[in-house]
Every structure is written in C-alpha cells, then in structure tokens.
mmCIF file of C-alpha atoms in Angstrom:
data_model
loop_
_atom_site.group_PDB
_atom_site.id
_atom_site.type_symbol
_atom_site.label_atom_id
_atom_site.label_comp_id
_atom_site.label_asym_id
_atom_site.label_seq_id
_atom_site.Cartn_x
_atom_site.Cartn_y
_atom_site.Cartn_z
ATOM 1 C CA UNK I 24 114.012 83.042 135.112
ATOM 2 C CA UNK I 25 116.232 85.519 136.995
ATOM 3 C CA UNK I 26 118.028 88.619 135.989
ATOM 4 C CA UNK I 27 121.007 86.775 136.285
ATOM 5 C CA UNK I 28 120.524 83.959 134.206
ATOM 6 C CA UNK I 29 118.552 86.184 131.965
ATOM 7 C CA UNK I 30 121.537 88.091 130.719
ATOM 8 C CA UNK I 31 124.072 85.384 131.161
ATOM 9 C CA UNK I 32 121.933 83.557 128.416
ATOM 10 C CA UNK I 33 121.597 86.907 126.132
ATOM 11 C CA UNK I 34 125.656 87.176 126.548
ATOM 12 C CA UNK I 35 125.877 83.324 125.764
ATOM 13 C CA UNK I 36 123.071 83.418 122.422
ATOM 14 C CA UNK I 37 125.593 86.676 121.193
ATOM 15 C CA UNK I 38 128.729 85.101 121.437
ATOM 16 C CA UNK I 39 127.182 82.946 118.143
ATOM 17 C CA UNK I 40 125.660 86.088 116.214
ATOM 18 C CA UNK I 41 129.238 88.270 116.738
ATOM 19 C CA UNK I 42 129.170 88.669 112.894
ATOM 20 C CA UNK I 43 126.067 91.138 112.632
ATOM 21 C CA UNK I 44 126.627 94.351 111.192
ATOM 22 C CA UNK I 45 127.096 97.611 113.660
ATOM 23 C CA UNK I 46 123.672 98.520 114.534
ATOM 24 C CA UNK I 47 122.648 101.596 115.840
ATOM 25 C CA UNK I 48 123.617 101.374 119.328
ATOM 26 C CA UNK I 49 125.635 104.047 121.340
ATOM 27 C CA UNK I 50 127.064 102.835 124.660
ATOM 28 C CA UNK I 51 128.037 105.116 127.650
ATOM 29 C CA UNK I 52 127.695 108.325 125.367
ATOM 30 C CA UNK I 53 129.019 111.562 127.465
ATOM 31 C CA UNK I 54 126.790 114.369 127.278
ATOM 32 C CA UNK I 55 124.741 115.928 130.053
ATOM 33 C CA UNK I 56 121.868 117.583 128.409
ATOM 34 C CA UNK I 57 118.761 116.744 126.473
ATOM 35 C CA UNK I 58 119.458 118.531 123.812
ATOM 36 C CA UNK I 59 123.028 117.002 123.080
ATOM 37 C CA UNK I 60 121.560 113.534 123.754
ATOM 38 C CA UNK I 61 118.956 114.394 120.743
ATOM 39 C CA UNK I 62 121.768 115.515 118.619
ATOM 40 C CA UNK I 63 123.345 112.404 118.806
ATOM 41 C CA UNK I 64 120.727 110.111 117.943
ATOM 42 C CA UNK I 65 120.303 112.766 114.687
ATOM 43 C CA UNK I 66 123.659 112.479 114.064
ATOM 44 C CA UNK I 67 123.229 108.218 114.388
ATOM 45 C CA UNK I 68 119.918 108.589 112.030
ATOM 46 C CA UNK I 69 121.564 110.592 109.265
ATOM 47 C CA UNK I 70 124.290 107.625 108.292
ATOM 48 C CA UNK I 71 121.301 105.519 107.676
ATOM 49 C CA UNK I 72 119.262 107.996 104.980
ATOM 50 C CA UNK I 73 119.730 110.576 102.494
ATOM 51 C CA UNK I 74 118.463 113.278 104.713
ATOM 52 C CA UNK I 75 120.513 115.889 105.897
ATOM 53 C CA UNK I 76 121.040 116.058 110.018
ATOM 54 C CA UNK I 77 119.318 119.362 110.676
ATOM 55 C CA UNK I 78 115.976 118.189 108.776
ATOM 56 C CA UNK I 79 116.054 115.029 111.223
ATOM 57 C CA UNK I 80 117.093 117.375 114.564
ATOM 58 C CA UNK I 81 114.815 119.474 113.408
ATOM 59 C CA UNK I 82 111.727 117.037 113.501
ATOM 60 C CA UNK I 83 113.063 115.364 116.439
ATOM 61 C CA UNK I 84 113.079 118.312 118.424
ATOM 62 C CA UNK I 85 109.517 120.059 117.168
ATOM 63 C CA UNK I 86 107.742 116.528 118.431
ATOM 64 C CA UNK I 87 109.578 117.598 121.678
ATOM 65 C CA UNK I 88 108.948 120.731 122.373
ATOM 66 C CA UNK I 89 105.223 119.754 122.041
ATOM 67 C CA UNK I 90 106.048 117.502 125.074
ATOM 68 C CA UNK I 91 108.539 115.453 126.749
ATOM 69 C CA UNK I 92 109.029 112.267 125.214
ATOM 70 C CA UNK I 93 110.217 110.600 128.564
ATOM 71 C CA UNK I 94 107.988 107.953 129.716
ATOM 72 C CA UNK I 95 109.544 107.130 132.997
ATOM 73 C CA UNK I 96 111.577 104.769 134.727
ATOM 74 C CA UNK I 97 114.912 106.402 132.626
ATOM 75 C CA UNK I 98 113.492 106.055 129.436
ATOM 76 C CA UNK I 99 112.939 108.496 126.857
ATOM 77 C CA UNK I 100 111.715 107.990 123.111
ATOM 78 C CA UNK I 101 112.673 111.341 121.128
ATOM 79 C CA UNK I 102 110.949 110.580 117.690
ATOM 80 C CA UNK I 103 110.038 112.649 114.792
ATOM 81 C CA UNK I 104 108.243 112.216 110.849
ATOM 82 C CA UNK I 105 110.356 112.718 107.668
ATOM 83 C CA UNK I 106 108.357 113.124 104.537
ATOM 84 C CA UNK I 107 109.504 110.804 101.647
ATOM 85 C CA UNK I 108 111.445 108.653 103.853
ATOM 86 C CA UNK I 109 111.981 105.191 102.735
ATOM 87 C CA UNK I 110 111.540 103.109 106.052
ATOM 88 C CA UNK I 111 111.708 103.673 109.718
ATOM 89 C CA UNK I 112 115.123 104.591 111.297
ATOM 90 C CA UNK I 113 115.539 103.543 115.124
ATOM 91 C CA UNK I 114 118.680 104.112 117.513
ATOM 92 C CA UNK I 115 119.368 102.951 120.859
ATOM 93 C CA UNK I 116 121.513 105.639 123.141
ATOM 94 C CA UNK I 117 122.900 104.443 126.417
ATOM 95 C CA UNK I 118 123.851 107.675 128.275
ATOM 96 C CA UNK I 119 127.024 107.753 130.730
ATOM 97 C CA UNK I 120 125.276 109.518 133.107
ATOM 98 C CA UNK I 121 121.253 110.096 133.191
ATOM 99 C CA UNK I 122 120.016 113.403 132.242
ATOM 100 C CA UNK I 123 116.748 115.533 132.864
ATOM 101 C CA UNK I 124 114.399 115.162 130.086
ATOM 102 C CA UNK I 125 111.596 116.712 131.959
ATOM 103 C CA UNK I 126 110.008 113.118 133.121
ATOM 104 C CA UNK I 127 106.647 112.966 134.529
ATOM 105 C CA UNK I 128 108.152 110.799 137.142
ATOM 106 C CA UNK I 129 111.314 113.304 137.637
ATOM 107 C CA UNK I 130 113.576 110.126 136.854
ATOM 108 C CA UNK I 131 116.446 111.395 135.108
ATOM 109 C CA UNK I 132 117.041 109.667 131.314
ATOM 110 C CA UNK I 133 119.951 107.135 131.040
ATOM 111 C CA UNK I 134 118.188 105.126 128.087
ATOM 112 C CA UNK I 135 117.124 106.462 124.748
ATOM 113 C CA UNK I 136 115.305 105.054 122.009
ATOM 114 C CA UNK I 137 115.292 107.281 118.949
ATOM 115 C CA UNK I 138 112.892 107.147 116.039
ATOM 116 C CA UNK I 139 112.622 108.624 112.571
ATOM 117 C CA UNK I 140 109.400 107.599 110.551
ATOM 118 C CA UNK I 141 107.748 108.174 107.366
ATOM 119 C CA UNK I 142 105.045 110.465 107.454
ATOM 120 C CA UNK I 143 102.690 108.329 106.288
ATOM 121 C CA UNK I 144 103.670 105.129 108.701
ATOM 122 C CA UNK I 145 100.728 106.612 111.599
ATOM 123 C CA UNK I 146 100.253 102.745 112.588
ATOM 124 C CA UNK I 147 104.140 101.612 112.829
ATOM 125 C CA UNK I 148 104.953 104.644 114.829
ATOM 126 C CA UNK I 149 102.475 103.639 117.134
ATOM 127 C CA UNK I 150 103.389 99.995 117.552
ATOM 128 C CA UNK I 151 106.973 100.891 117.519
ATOM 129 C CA UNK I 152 106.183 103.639 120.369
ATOM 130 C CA UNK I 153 104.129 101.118 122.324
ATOM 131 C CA UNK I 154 106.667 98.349 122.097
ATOM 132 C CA UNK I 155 109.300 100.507 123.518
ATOM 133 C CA UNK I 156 107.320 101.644 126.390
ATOM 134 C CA UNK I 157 106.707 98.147 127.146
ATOM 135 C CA UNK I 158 110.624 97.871 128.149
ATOM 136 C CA UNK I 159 110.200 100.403 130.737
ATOM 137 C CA UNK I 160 107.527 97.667 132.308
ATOM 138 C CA UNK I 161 109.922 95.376 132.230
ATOM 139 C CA UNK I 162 112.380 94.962 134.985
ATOM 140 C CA UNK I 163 114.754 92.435 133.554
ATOM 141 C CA UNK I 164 114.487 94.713 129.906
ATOM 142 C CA UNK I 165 115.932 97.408 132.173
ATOM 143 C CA UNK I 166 118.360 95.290 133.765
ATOM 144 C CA UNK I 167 120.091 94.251 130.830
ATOM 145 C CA UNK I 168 119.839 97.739 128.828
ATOM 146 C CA UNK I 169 121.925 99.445 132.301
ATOM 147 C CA UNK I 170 123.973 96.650 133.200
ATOM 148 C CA UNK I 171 125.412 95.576 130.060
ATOM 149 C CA UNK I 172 128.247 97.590 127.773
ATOM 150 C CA UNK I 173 128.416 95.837 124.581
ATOM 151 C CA UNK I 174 126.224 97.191 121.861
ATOM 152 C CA UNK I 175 125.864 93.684 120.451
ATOM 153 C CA UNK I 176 124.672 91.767 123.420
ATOM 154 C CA UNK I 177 122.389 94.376 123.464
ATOM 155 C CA UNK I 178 121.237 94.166 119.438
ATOM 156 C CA UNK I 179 120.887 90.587 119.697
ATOM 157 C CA UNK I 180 118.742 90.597 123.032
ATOM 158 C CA UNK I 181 116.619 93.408 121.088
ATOM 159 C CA UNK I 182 116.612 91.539 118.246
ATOM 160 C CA UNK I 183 115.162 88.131 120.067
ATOM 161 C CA UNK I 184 112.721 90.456 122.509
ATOM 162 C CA UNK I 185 111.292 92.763 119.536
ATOM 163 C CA UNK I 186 112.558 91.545 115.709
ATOM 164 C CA UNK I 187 111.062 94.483 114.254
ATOM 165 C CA UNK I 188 112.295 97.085 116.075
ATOM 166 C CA UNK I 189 116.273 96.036 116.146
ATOM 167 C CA UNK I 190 115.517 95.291 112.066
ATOM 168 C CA UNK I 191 115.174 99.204 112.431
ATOM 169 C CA UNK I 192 118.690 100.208 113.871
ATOM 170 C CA UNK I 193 120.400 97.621 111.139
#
C-alpha cells in the first residue's frame, strides 16, 4: 500500500470515529527550543494527573540532561518517572518548525512523543519506548505524523497502529 492511499484511508476510517474525546495531541506548536518544546508536553501531562507541572518538567528534564532523548529521523521521546502515579501519561507534539534536540543523527526534532510513567512501570516504559522508536522505522508512520494537521486523524491512525499507546494520551 502507498503513502497515498495509506493516509487517504486513515482520513476516511476518522471521518467515522469524529466523536472521540481530545486526546493529547498538539499540532504545529510554535516554539523553537528544546526546552520550550518540553514545557509544553509538561504543561499537556499535568491536565491529565494530580501532579503539579514543575514535578513533571522537572522529571522530564533530569532523564534529559542524562542524555538526549532524540532517536533520529525528527523524533524525540522526552520521558520521565513520577512516584505514586496512577497510570502512564503520553502526548504527541507536532512542532511548527523542527528544533535541535542534540540528535545523534543532527536531524533537527519536528515530532515529539512525551511520556510520564509510574516509577514502578520499568517494563511498560520500555515497550512504550520501543514502540515509539519503531515509528521512526517507519516511512509511511512518518509520512502521516508530518503531512497531516488534524490531531484526530492522527489519534485514530495511532490508535489502529499502537492501541496502547494512544489509550495513553486519552
């Protein structure tokens, strides 16, 4: 199946789902650093939990200074632990305009995935890490996350690729 036809049936499969609640997805944000980008998705995070937005920024950015959390091709996947929290928290942030995040492969960051988890979730972060970096394999994934501008076709081509993961930003 081409890219084409690819999103043209994720556009057509929305148009039935266009009563889903607002999910967690940011389109065409305008910032042009790293660190306002990871603001936002704290900001996003906090209307979903009963934590306060510095406690989540603050996690969020101690997992990255002890690395970037880019993984290449314009992805990055700035995610942090929360003690006593509930359930995992997951955002989706499509930037205007790419910014550095301090990639290995010096690709600029237009798509973010952001992620708060429970402390004690070791084997969900992992899988939810691993299923994200699995988009930036994928060039039709890609395709539709740059190309398209409405946070729902998005959710609901999330929701079909990786259930779990769009359950998250609900």
């Amino acid at each position: 199946m081409s890219i084409a036809s690819t999103s043209k049936s994720v556009i057509q499969d929305t148009k039935a789902h266009s009563l889903s609640p607002n999910p967690l997805i940011t389109i065409d944000l305008d910032v042009h650093s790293k660190k306002r980008t990871i603001e936002h998705v704290a900001s996003l995070i906090s209307t979903r939990c009963d934590f306060c937005i510095n406690d989540i920024l603050e996690s969020l950015i101690l997992r990255e200074r002890l690395g970037s959390t880019a993984i290449g091709s314009g992805i990055a996947i700035p995610h942090g632990r929360l003690a006593h929290l509930d359930k995992a928290i997951a955002t989706l942030v499509l930037l205007k305009e790419p910014v550095d995040f301090d990639a290995a492969d010096k690709m600029p960051v237009r798509i973010v995935f952001g992620l708060i988890i429970p402390e004690d979730q070791s084997e969900q972060h992992l899988t939810l890490l691993r299923s994200i970096a699995s988009i930036a394999q994928d060039p039709t994934a890609l395709h539709i996350l740059n190309s398209n501008k409405d946070a729902h076709v998005i959710f609901h081509w999330l929701k079909n690729r990786n259930p779990e993961l769009a359950s998250l930003m609900l």
